[in-house]
JSON list of C-alpha atoms in Angstrom, two decimals:
[
{"chain": "A", "resi": 116, "resn": "MET", "atom": "CA", "xyz": [13.14, -2.75, -10.21]},
{"chain": "A", "resi": 117, "resn": "ILE", "atom": "CA", "xyz": [16.29, -4.61, -11.29]},
{"chain": "A", "resi": 118, "resn": "ASP", "atom": "CA", "xyz": [18.37, -1.87, -9.66]},
{"chain": "A", "resi": 119, "resn": "VAL", "atom": "CA", "xyz": [16.35, -2.23, -6.45]},
{"chain": "A", "resi": 120, "resn": "SER", "atom": "CA", "xyz": [16.94, -5.99, -6.42]},
{"chain": "A", "resi": 121, "resn": "HIS", "atom": "CA", "xyz": [20.66, -5.50, -7.00]},
{"chain": "A", "resi": 122, "resn": "TRP", "atom": "CA", "xyz": [20.85, -2.96, -4.17]},
{"chain": "A", "resi": 123, "resn": "LEU", "atom": "CA", "xyz": [18.91, -5.15, -1.75]},
{"chain": "A", "resi": 124, "resn": "SER", "atom": "CA", "xyz": [21.03, -8.20, -2.55]},
{"chain": "A", "resi": 125, "resn": "ALA", "atom": "CA", "xyz": [24.09, -6.42, -1.17]},
{"chain": "A", "resi": 126, "resn": "LEU", "atom": "CA", "xyz": [22.44, -6.02, 2.26]},
{"chain": "A", "resi": 127, "resn": "PRO", "atom": "CA", "xyz": [22.20, -8.55, 5.09]},
{"chain": "A", "resi": 128, "resn": "PRO", "atom": "CA", "xyz": [18.81, -10.33, 5.31]},
{"chain": "A", "resi": 129, "resn": "VAL", "atom": "CA", "xyz": [17.74, -8.49, 8.49]},
{"chain": "A", "resi": 130, "resn": "ALA", "atom": "CA", "xyz": [18.30, -5.16, 6.76]},
{"chain": "A", "resi": 131, "resn": "VAL", "atom": "CA", "xyz": [16.16, -6.29, 3.81]},
{"chain": "A", "resi": 132, "resn": "TYR", "atom": "CA", "xyz": [13.30, -7.26, 6.14]},
{"chain": "A", "resi": 133, "resn": "LEU", "atom": "CA", "xyz": [13.52, -3.91, 7.93]},
{"chain": "A", "resi": 134, "resn": "ILE", "atom": "CA", "xyz": [13.53, -2.02, 4.64]},
{"chain": "A", "resi": 135, "resn": "VAL", "atom": "CA", "xyz": [10.49, -3.95, 3.41]},
{"chain": "A", "resi": 136, "resn": "ALA", "atom": "CA", "xyz": [8.58, -3.21, 6.61]},
{"chain": "A", "resi": 137, "resn": "GLY", "atom": "CA", "xyz": [9.75, 0.41, 6.73]},
{"chain": "A", "resi": 138, "resn": "VAL", "atom": "CA", "xyz": [9.04, 1.38, 3.13]},
{"chain": "A", "resi": 139, "resn": "ILE", "atom": "CA", "xyz": [5.64, -0.30, 3.06]},
{"chain": "A", "resi": 140, "resn": "GLY", "atom": "CA", "xyz": [4.81, 1.12, 6.49]},
{"chain": "A", "resi": 141, "resn": "VAL", "atom": "CA", "xyz": [5.65, 4.70, 5.54]},
{"chain": "A", "resi": 142, "resn": "GLU", "atom": "CA", "xyz": [3.79, 4.32, 2.24]},
{"chain": "A", "resi": 143, "resn": "SER", "atom": "CA", "xyz": [0.72, 3.12, 4.15]},
{"chain": "A", "resi": 144, "resn": "MET", "atom": "CA", "xyz": [0.88, 6.20, 6.37]},
{"chain": "A", "resi": 145, "resn": "GLY", "atom": "CA", "xyz": [0.17, 8.36, 3.32]},
{"chain": "A", "resi": 146, "resn": "VAL", "atom": "CA", "xyz": [3.64, 9.09, 1.90]},
{"chain": "A", "resi": 147, "resn": "PRO", "atom": "CA", "xyz": [4.14, 8.01, -1.74]},
{"chain": "A", "resi": 148, "resn": "LEU", "atom": "CA", "xyz": [6.93, 5.41, -1.69]},
{"chain": "A", "resi": 149, "resn": "PRO", "atom": "CA", "xyz": [7.51, 2.36, -3.95]},
{"chain": "A", "resi": 150, "resn": "GLY", "atom": "CA", "xyz": [6.28, -0.21, -1.46]},
{"chain": "A", "resi": 151, "resn": "GLU", "atom": "CA", "xyz": [5.12, -2.72, -4.05]},
{"chain": "A", "resi": 152, "resn": "ILE", "atom": "CA", "xyz": [8.40, -2.51, -5.97]},
{"chain": "A", "resi": 153, "resn": "VAL", "atom": "CA", "xyz": [10.35, -3.23, -2.77]},
{"chain": "A", "resi": 154, "resn": "LEU", "atom": "CA", "xyz": [8.10, -6.20, -1.98]},
{"chain": "A", "resi": 155, "resn": "VAL", "atom": "CA", "xyz": [8.38, -7.67, -5.49]},
{"chain": "A", "resi": 156, "resn": "SER", "atom": "CA", "xyz": [12.16, -7.19, -5.52]},
{"chain": "A", "resi": 157, "resn": "SER", "atom": "CA", "xyz": [12.53, -8.84, -2.11]},
{"chain": "A", "resi": 158, "resn": "ALA", "atom": "CA", "xyz": [10.33, -11.77, -3.10]},
{"chain": "A", "resi": 159, "resn": "LEU", "atom": "CA", "xyz": [12.53, -12.33, -6.15]},
{"chain": "A", "resi": 160, "resn": "LEU", "atom": "CA", "xyz": [15.57, -12.29, -3.89]},
{"chain": "A", "resi": 161, "resn": "ALA", "atom": "CA", "xyz": [13.92, -14.94, -1.74]},
{"chain": "A", "resi": 162, "resn": "ALA", "atom": "CA", "xyz": [13.65, -17.15, -4.82]},
{"chain": "A", "resi": 163, "resn": "THR", "atom": "CA", "xyz": [17.44, -17.02, -5.14]},
{"chain": "A", "resi": 164, "resn": "GLY", "atom": "CA", "xyz": [17.98, -17.88, -1.47]},
{"chain": "A", "resi": 165, "resn": "VAL", "atom": "CA", "xyz": [19.28, -14.47, -0.38]},
{"chain": "A", "resi": 166, "resn": "VAL", "atom": "CA", "xyz": [16.41, -13.95, 2.08]},
{"chain": "A", "resi": 167, "resn": "GLU", "atom": "CA", "xyz": [13.63, -16.12, 3.51]},
{"chain": "A", "resi": 168, "resn": "PRO", "atom": "CA", "xyz": [10.18, -15.71, 1.91]},
{"chain": "A", "resi": 169, "resn": "GLU", "atom": "CA", "xyz": [8.27, -16.08, 5.17]},
{"chain": "A", "resi": 170, "resn": "TRP", "atom": "CA", "xyz": [10.16, -13.19, 6.73]},
{"chain": "A", "resi": 171, "resn": "VAL", "atom": "CA", "xyz": [9.68, -11.03, 3.65]},
{"chain": "A", "resi": 172, "resn": "ALA", "atom": "CA", "xyz": [5.93, -11.68, 3.83]},
{"chain": "A", "resi": 173, "resn": "ILE", "atom": "CA", "xyz": [5.79, -11.10, 7.59]},
{"chain": "A", "resi": 174, "resn": "ALA", "atom": "CA", "xyz": [7.72, -7.83, 7.25]},
{"chain": "A", "resi": 175, "resn": "ALA", "atom": "CA", "xyz": [5.45, -6.65, 4.43]},
{"chain": "A", "resi": 176, "resn": "ALA", "atom": "CA", "xyz": [2.28, -7.56, 6.32]},
{"chain": "A", "resi": 177, "resn": "PHE", "atom": "CA", "xyz": [3.53, -5.90, 9.50]},
{"chain": "A", "resi": 178, "resn": "GLY", "atom": "CA", "xyz": [4.48, -2.73, 7.64]},
{"chain": "A", "resi": 179, "resn": "ALA", "atom": "CA", "xyz": [1.12, -2.61, 5.85]},
{"chain": "A", "resi": 180, "resn": "ILE", "atom": "CA", "xyz": [-1.01, -3.15, 8.96]},
{"chain": "A", "resi": 181, "resn": "ALA", "atom": "CA", "xyz": [1.05, -0.94, 11.28]},
{"chain": "A", "resi": 182, "resn": "GLY", "atom": "CA", "xyz": [1.47, 1.81, 8.69]},
{"chain": "A", "resi": 183, "resn": "ASP", "atom": "CA", "xyz": [-2.23, 1.91, 7.89]},
{"chain": "A", "resi": 184, "resn": "SER", "atom": "CA", "xyz": [-3.09, 2.02, 11.60]},
{"chain": "A", "resi": 185, "resn": "ILE", "atom": "CA", "xyz": [-0.70, 4.92, 12.21]},
{"chain": "A", "resi": 186, "resn": "GLY", "atom": "CA", "xyz": [-2.09, 6.65, 9.13]},
{"chain": "A", "resi": 187, "resn": "TYR", "atom": "CA", "xyz": [-5.59, 6.13, 10.49]},
{"chain": "A", "resi": 188, "resn": "ALA", "atom": "CA", "xyz": [-4.65, 7.74, 13.81]},
{"chain": "A", "resi": 189, "resn": "VAL", "atom": "CA", "xyz": [-2.98, 10.68, 12.08]},
{"chain": "A", "resi": 190, "resn": "GLY", "atom": "CA", "xyz": [-5.92, 11.14, 9.72]},
{"chain": "A", "resi": 191, "resn": "ARG", "atom": "CA", "xyz": [-8.43, 11.01, 12.56]},
{"chain": "A", "resi": 192, "resn": "ARG", "atom": "CA", "xyz": [-6.53, 13.72, 14.42]},
{"chain": "A", "resi": 193, "resn": "GLY", "atom": "CA", "xyz": [-5.68, 15.87, 11.41]},
{"chain": "A", "resi": 194, "resn": "GLY", "atom": "CA", "xyz": [-8.90, 15.43, 9.43]},
{"chain": "A", "resi": 195, "resn": "ARG", "atom": "CA", "xyz": [-9.42, 16.88, 5.97]},
{"chain": "A", "resi": 196, "resn": "PRO", "atom": "CA", "xyz": [-6.89, 19.71, 6.51]},
{"chain": "A", "resi": 197, "resn": "LEU", "atom": "CA", "xyz": [-4.19, 17.04, 6.79]},
{"chain": "A", "resi": 198, "resn": "LEU", "atom": "CA", "xyz": [-5.28, 15.43, 3.53]},
{"chain": "A", "resi": 199, "resn": "ALA", "atom": "CA", "xyz": [-5.26, 18.83, 1.85]},
{"chain": "A", "resi": 200, "resn": "ARG", "atom": "CA", "xyz": [-1.69, 19.45, 3.06]},
{"chain": "A", "resi": 201, "resn": "LEU", "atom": "CA", "xyz": [-0.61, 16.05, 1.74]},
{"chain": "A", "resi": 202, "resn": "GLY", "atom": "CA", "xyz": [-2.18, 16.96, -1.59]},
{"chain": "A", "resi": 203, "resn": "ARG", "atom": "CA", "xyz": [-0.21, 20.20, -1.76]},
{"chain": "A", "resi": 204, "resn": "ARG", "atom": "CA", "xyz": [3.00, 18.39, -0.83]},
{"chain": "A", "resi": 205, "resn": "PHE", "atom": "CA", "xyz": [2.52, 15.54, -3.29]},
{"chain": "A", "resi": 206, "resn": "PRO", "atom": "CA", "xyz": [0.25, 16.98, -6.02]},
{"chain": "A", "resi": 207, "resn": "ARG", "atom": "CA", "xyz": [1.16, 14.33, -8.59]},
{"chain": "A", "resi": 208, "resn": "HIS", "atom": "CA", "xyz": [0.16, 11.52, -6.24]},
{"chain": "A", "resi": 209, "resn": "LEU", "atom": "CA", "xyz": [-2.34, 12.95, -3.77]},
{"chain": "A", "resi": 210, "resn": "GLY", "atom": "CA", "xyz": [-3.80, 15.99, -5.51]},
{"chain": "A", "resi": 211, "resn": "PRO", "atom": "CA", "xyz": [-7.47, 17.10, -5.24]},
{"chain": "A", "resi": 212, "resn": "ALA", "atom": "CA", "xyz": [-8.59, 14.75, -8.03]},
{"chain": "A", "resi": 213, "resn": "HIS", "atom": "CA", "xyz": [-6.89, 11.75, -6.38]},
{"chain": "A", "resi": 214, "resn": "LEU", "atom": "CA", "xyz": [-8.42, 12.60, -3.03]},
{"chain": "A", "resi": 215, "resn": "ALA", "atom": "CA", "xyz": [-11.85, 13.00, -4.60]},
{"chain": "A", "resi": 216, "resn": "ARG", "atom": "CA", "xyz": [-11.64, 9.53, -6.19]},
{"chain": "A", "resi": 217, "resn": "ALA", "atom": "CA", "xyz": [-10.49, 7.95, -2.94]},
{"chain": "A", "resi": 218, "resn": "GLU", "atom": "CA", "xyz": [-13.27, 9.67, -0.98]},
{"chain": "A", "resi": 219, "resn": "GLN", "atom": "CA", "xyz": [-15.85, 8.40, -3.41]},
{"chain": "A", "resi": 220, "resn": "SER", "atom": "CA", "xyz": [-14.53, 4.88, -3.01]},
{"chain": "A", "resi": 221, "resn": "PHE", "atom": "CA", "xyz": [-15.09, 5.10, 0.74]},
{"chain": "A", "resi": 222, "resn": "ALA", "atom": "CA", "xyz": [-18.50, 6.68, 0.27]},
{"chain": "A", "resi": 223, "resn": "ARG", "atom": "CA", "xyz": [-19.60, 3.83, -1.98]},
{"chain": "A", "resi": 224, "resn": "HIS", "atom": "CA", "xyz": [-17.90, 0.84, -0.42]},
{"chain": "A", "resi": 225, "resn": "GLY", "atom": "CA", "xyz": [-17.03, 1.66, 3.20]},
{"chain": "A", "resi": 226, "resn": "VAL", "atom": "CA", "xyz": [-14.35, -0.53, 4.76]},
{"chain": "A", "resi": 227, "resn": "TRP", "atom": "CA", "xyz": [-14.20, -2.75, 1.66]},
{"chain": "A", "resi": 228, "resn": "ALA", "atom": "CA", "xyz": [-12.28, 0.15, 0.13]},
{"chain": "A", "resi": 229, "resn": "VAL", "atom": "CA", "xyz": [-9.58, -0.54, 2.73]},
{"chain": "A", "resi": 230, "resn": "PHE", "atom": "CA", "xyz": [-9.33, -4.24, 1.84]},
{"chain": "A", "resi": 231, "resn": "PHE", "atom": "CA", "xyz": [-9.29, -3.84, -1.93]},
{"chain": "A", "resi": 232, "resn": "GLY", "atom": "CA", "xyz": [-7.36, -0.60, -1.64]},
{"chain": "A", "resi": 233, "resn": "ARG", "atom": "CA", "xyz": [-4.29, -2.63, -0.69]},
{"chain": "A", "resi": 234, "resn": "PHE", "atom": "CA", "xyz": [-4.17, -3.72, -4.36]},
{"chain": "A", "resi": 235, "resn": "VAL", "atom": "CA", "xyz": [-4.61, -0.22, -5.81]},
{"chain": "A", "resi": 236, "resn": "ALA", "atom": "CA", "xyz": [-1.72, 2.26, -5.66]},
{"chain": "A", "resi": 237, "resn": "LEU", "atom": "CA", "xyz": [-3.87, 5.31, -4.86]},
{"chain": "A", "resi": 238, "resn": "LEU", "atom": "CA", "xyz": [-5.93, 3.70, -2.11]},
{"chain": "A", "resi": 239, "resn": "ARG", "atom": "CA", "xyz": [-2.92, 1.86, -0.70]},
{"chain": "A", "resi": 240, "resn": "ILE", "atom": "CA", "xyz": [-1.43, 5.26, 0.14]},
{"chain": "A", "resi": 241, "resn": "LEU", "atom": "CA", "xyz": [-4.63, 7.02, 1.25]},
{"chain": "A", "resi": 242, "resn": "ALA", "atom": "CA", "xyz": [-6.63, 4.24, 2.93]},
{"chain": "A", "resi": 243, "resn": "GLY", "atom": "CA", "xyz": [-5.35, 4.80, 6.48]},
{"chain": "A", "resi": 244, "resn": "PRO", "atom": "CA", "xyz": [-5.39, 8.62, 6.65]},
{"chain": "A", "resi": 245, "resn": "LEU", "atom": "CA", "xyz": [-8.66, 8.86, 4.74]},
{"chain": "A", "resi": 246, "resn": "ALA", "atom": "CA", "xyz": [-10.43, 6.28, 6.90]},
{"chain": "A", "resi": 247, "resn": "GLY", "atom": "CA", "xyz": [-9.34, 8.18, 10.00]},
{"chain": "A", "resi": 248, "resn": "ALA", "atom": "CA", "xyz": [-10.38, 11.55, 8.59]},
{"chain": "A", "resi": 249, "resn": "LEU", "atom": "CA", "xyz": [-13.81, 10.15, 7.70]},
{"chain": "A", "resi": 250, "resn": "HIS", "atom": "CA", "xyz": [-14.17, 8.57, 11.18]},
{"chain": "A", "resi": 251, "resn": "VAL", "atom": "CA", "xyz": [-14.58, 5.01, 9.96]},
{"chain": "A", "resi": 252, "resn": "PRO", "atom": "CA", "xyz": [-14.97, 2.80, 13.10]},
{"chain": "A", "resi": 253, "resn": "TYR", "atom": "CA", "xyz": [-11.48, 1.58, 13.97]},
{"chain": "A", "resi": 254, "resn": "ARG", "atom": "CA", "xyz": [-12.42, -2.05, 14.65]},
{"chain": "A", "resi": 255, "resn": "ARG", "atom": "CA", "xyz": [-13.97, -2.41, 11.22]},
{"chain": "A", "resi": 256, "resn": "PHE", "atom": "CA", "xyz": [-11.05, -0.58, 9.67]},
{"chain": "A", "resi": 257, "resn": "LEU", "atom": "CA", "xyz": [-8.52, -2.82, 11.43]},
{"chain": "A", "resi": 258, "resn": "LEU", "atom": "CA", "xyz": [-10.28, -6.01, 10.30]},
{"chain": "A", "resi": 259, "resn": "ALA", "atom": "CA", "xyz": [-10.31, -4.92, 6.64]},
{"chain": "A", "resi": 260, "resn": "ASN", "atom": "CA", "xyz": [-6.78, -3.52, 6.94]},
{"chain": "A", "resi": 261, "resn": "ALA", "atom": "CA", "xyz": [-5.33, -6.71, 8.44]},
{"chain": "A", "resi": 262, "resn": "ALA", "atom": "CA", "xyz": [-7.11, -8.96, 5.94]},
{"chain": "A", "resi": 263, "resn": "GLY", "atom": "CA", "xyz": [-5.98, -6.92, 2.96]},
{"chain": "A", "resi": 264, "resn": "GLY", "atom": "CA", "xyz": [-2.41, -6.58, 4.26]},
{"chain": "A", "resi": 265, "resn": "LEU", "atom": "CA", "xyz": [-2.01, -10.31, 4.89]},
{"chain": "A", "resi": 266, "resn": "VAL", "atom": "CA", "xyz": [-3.49, -11.40, 1.55]},
{"chain": "A", "resi": 267, "resn": "TRP", "atom": "CA", "xyz": [-1.42, -8.84, -0.37]},
{"chain": "A", "resi": 268, "resn": "ALA", "atom": "CA", "xyz": [1.86, -9.52, 1.46]},
{"chain": "A", "resi": 269, "resn": "PHE", "atom": "CA", "xyz": [1.77, -13.33, 1.62]},
{"chain": "A", "resi": 270, "resn": "GLY", "atom": "CA", "xyz": [0.06, -13.80, -1.74]},
{"chain": "A", "resi": 271, "resn": "THR", "atom": "CA", "xyz": [2.50, -11.59, -3.63]},
{"chain": "A", "resi": 272, "resn": "THR", "atom": "CA", "xyz": [5.57, -12.92, -1.85]},
{"chain": "A", "resi": 273, "resn": "TYR", "atom": "CA", "xyz": [4.85, -16.63, -2.17]},
{"chain": "A", "resi": 274, "resn": "LEU", "atom": "CA", "xyz": [3.61, -16.53, -5.73]},
{"chain": "A", "resi": 275, "resn": "LEU", "atom": "CA", "xyz": [6.72, -14.64, -6.84]},
{"chain": "A", "resi": 276, "resn": "TYR", "atom": "CA", "xyz": [8.90, -16.94, -4.75]},
{"chain": "A", "resi": 277, "resn": "SER", "atom": "CA", "xyz": [7.37, -20.09, -6.26]},
{"chain": "A", "resi": 278, "resn": "VAL", "atom": "CA", "xyz": [7.54, -18.85, -9.83]},
{"chain": "A", "resi": 279, "resn": "GLY", "atom": "CA", "xyz": [11.04, -17.50, -9.29]},
{"chain": "A", "resi": 280, "resn": "ARG", "atom": "CA", "xyz": [12.25, -20.88, -8.02]},
{"chain": "A", "resi": 281, "resn": "ALA", "atom": "CA", "xyz": [10.73, -22.62, -11.01]},
{"chain": "A", "resi": 282, "resn": "ALA", "atom": "CA", "xyz": [12.22, -20.06, -13.38]},
{"chain": "A", "resi": 283, "resn": "GLU", "atom": "CA", "xyz": [15.64, -20.47, -11.79]},
{"chain": "A", "resi": 284, "resn": "HIS", "atom": "CA", "xyz": [15.46, -24.24, -12.24]},
{"chain": "A", "resi": 285, "resn": "TRP", "atom": "CA", "xyz": [14.27, -24.28, -15.83]},
{"chain": "A", "resi": 286, "resn": "LEU", "atom": "CA", "xyz": [15.89, -21.11, -17.13]},
{"chain": "A", "resi": 287, "resn": "LYS", "atom": "CA", "xyz": [19.33, -21.14, -15.56]},
{"chain": "A", "resi": 288, "resn": "ASP", "atom": "CA", "xyz": [20.95, -19.98, -18.76]},
{"chain": "A", "resi": 289, "resn": "ILE", "atom": "CA", "xyz": [18.34, -17.30, -19.51]},
{"chain": "A", "resi": 290, "resn": "SER", "atom": "CA", "xyz": [18.18, -15.35, -16.26]},
{"chain": "A", "resi": 291, "resn": "TRP", "atom": "CA", "xyz": [16.55, -12.30, -17.79]},
{"chain": "A", "resi": 292, "resn": "ALA", "atom": "CA", "xyz": [13.66, -14.42, -19.07]},
{"chain": "A", "resi": 293, "resn": "GLY", "atom": "CA", "xyz": [13.19, -15.90, -15.60]},
{"chain": "A", "resi": 294, "resn": "LEU", "atom": "CA", "xyz": [12.98, -12.42, -14.14]},
{"chain": "A", "resi": 295, "resn": "VAL", "atom": "CA", "xyz": [10.42, -11.34, -16.72]},
{"chain": "A", "resi": 296, "resn": "LEU", "atom": "CA", "xyz": [8.29, -14.42, -16.07]},
{"chain": "A", "resi": 297, "resn": "ALA", "atom": "CA", "xyz": [8.47, -13.87, -12.31]},
{"chain": "A", "resi": 298, "resn": "VAL", "atom": "CA", "xyz": [7.40, -10.25, -12.62]},
{"chain": "A", "resi": 299, "resn": "LEU", "atom": "CA", "xyz": [4.52, -11.15, -14.94]},
{"chain": "A", "resi": 300, "resn": "ALA", "atom": "CA", "xyz": [3.41, -13.85, -12.54]},
{"chain": "A", "resi": 301, "resn": "GLY", "atom": "CA", "xyz": [3.51, -11.39, -9.67]},
{"chain": "A", "resi": 302, "resn": "LEU", "atom": "CA", "xyz": [1.25, -9.04, -11.55]},
{"chain": "A", "resi": 303, "resn": "GLY", "atom": "CA", "xyz": [-1.08, -11.89, -12.41]},
{"chain": "A", "resi": 304, "resn": "SER", "atom": "CA", "xyz": [-1.29, -12.95, -8.77]},
{"chain": "A", "resi": 305, "resn": "THR", "atom": "CA", "xyz": [-3.39, -9.89, -7.96]},
{"chain": "A", "resi": 306, "resn": "TRP", "atom": "CA", "xyz": [-5.19, -9.58, -11.30]},
{"chain": "A", "resi": 307, "resn": "TRP", "atom": "CA", "xyz": [-8.61, -10.62, -10.12]},
{"chain": "A", "resi": 308, "resn": "LEU", "atom": "CA", "xyz": [-8.34, -8.47, -6.98]},
{"chain": "A", "resi": 309, "resn": "ARG", "atom": "CA", "xyz": [-7.26, -5.48, -9.04]},
{"chain": "A", "resi": 310, "resn": "ARG", "atom": "CA", "xyz": [-10.16, -6.06, -11.41]},
{"chain": "A", "resi": 311, "resn": "ARG", "atom": "CA", "xyz": [-12.53, -6.12, -8.46]},
{"chain": "A", "resi": 312, "resn": "ALA", "atom": "CA", "xyz": [-10.82, -3.08, -6.99]},
{"chain": "A", "resi": 313, "resn": "ARG", "atom": "CA", "xyz": [-11.34, -1.08, -10.18]},
{"chain": "A", "resi": 314, "resn": "ARG", "atom": "CA", "xyz": [-15.00, -1.03, -9.30]},
{"chain": "A", "resi": 315, "resn": "LEU", "atom": "CA", "xyz": [-14.00, 1.30, -6.50]},
{"chain": "A", "resi": 316, "resn": "GLU", "atom": "CA", "xyz": [-12.92, 3.90, -9.06]},
{"chain": "A", "resi": 317, "resn": "PRO", "atom": "CA", "xyz": [-15.40, 6.63, -10.09]},
{"chain": "A", "resi": 318, "resn": "ALA", "atom": "CA", "xyz": [-17.08, 6.45, -13.48]},
{"chain": "A", "resi": 319, "resn": "GLY", "atom": "CA", "xyz": [-16.00, 9.89, -14.62]},
{"chain": "A", "resi": 320, "resn": "PRO", "atom": "CA", "xyz": [-15.14, 13.52, -13.79]},
{"chain": "A", "resi": 321, "resn": "ALA", "atom": "CA", "xyz": [-18.66, 14.26, -12.59]},
{"chain": "A", "resi": 322, "resn": "ASP", "atom": "CA", "xyz": [-18.32, 11.62, -9.91]},
{"chain": "A", "resi": 323, "resn": "ALA", "atom": "CA", "xyz": [-15.00, 13.05, -8.76]},
{"chain": "A", "resi": 324, "resn": "ASP", "atom": "CA", "xyz": [-16.58, 16.51, -8.43]},
{"chain": "A", "resi": 325, "resn": "ALA", "atom": "CA", "xyz": [-19.39, 15.08, -6.36]},
{"chain": "A", "resi": 326, "resn": "ALA", "atom": "CA", "xyz": [-16.94, 13.19, -4.16]},
{"chain": "A", "resi": 327, "resn": "ALA", "atom": "CA", "xyz": [-15.06, 16.41, -3.43]},
{"chain": "A", "resi": 328, "resn": "GLU", "atom": "CA", "xyz": [-17.96, 17.52, -1.23]},
{"chain": "A", "resi": 329, "resn": "PRO", "atom": "CA", "xyz": [-17.81, 16.44, 2.43]},
{"chain": "A", "resi": 330, "resn": "VAL", "atom": "CA", "xyz": [-18.94, 12.84, 2.80]},
{"chain": "A", "resi": 331, "resn": "ARG", "atom": "CA", "xyz": [-22.06, 12.44, 4.89]},
{"chain": "A", "resi": 332, "resn": "ALA", "atom": "CA", "xyz": [-21.66, 10.60, 8.15]},
{"chain": "A", "resi": 333, "resn": "GLY", "atom": "CA", "xyz": [-24.05, 7.94, 6.98]},
{"chain": "A", "resi": 334, "resn": "THR", "atom": "CA", "xyz": [-21.64, 6.75, 4.34]},
{"chain": "A", "resi": 335, "resn": "ASP", "atom": "CA", "xyz": [-19.22, 5.24, 6.87]},
{"chain": "A", "resi": 336, "resn": "ARG", "atom": "CA", "xyz": [-20.47, 1.75, 7.14]}
]
């Protein structure tokens, strides 16, 4: 992440905002990219005055909402065959077991899986395409998608920005310690949401096998 921050710091602010929106947007479409790392790195840059925190948050939220919506449309058109192709292309990230766990989350929790999925790496990637493939009503999907994207983007950005500013003030001579504190604070900012989101995970292998079967239409709520 330090290398990412160093690379971003050499770019003009507009380019940083575009990269934040682009990486998070493509990740939300179903392609495994380090969206959270880019967001955290950019928020830390904002704490040093290189970029503006509000624009980092806006770019992240826009990328998350737009990317998930595009992923939803692609998933609705491509269906399960599309998800299977993604699994073959990215087996370490979107293999059959990952897809089974994500499907079970939707079967159990409906659109809440979209909201809390923004804080879980697996569901952050699969939420849009999977919701479309399972024909989750778009209005309900969009509401959960927008809420999760805004909370995740603004919450992560401003907490890291605030802690980074404090760290810069009090730890001017120990920059590495300030970075560590900022990163830890960023992780803590979503701790309770991640804990809640873990309830979306299956209890064991048997659940994943059951989730691999086609989800009944009645589960989309």
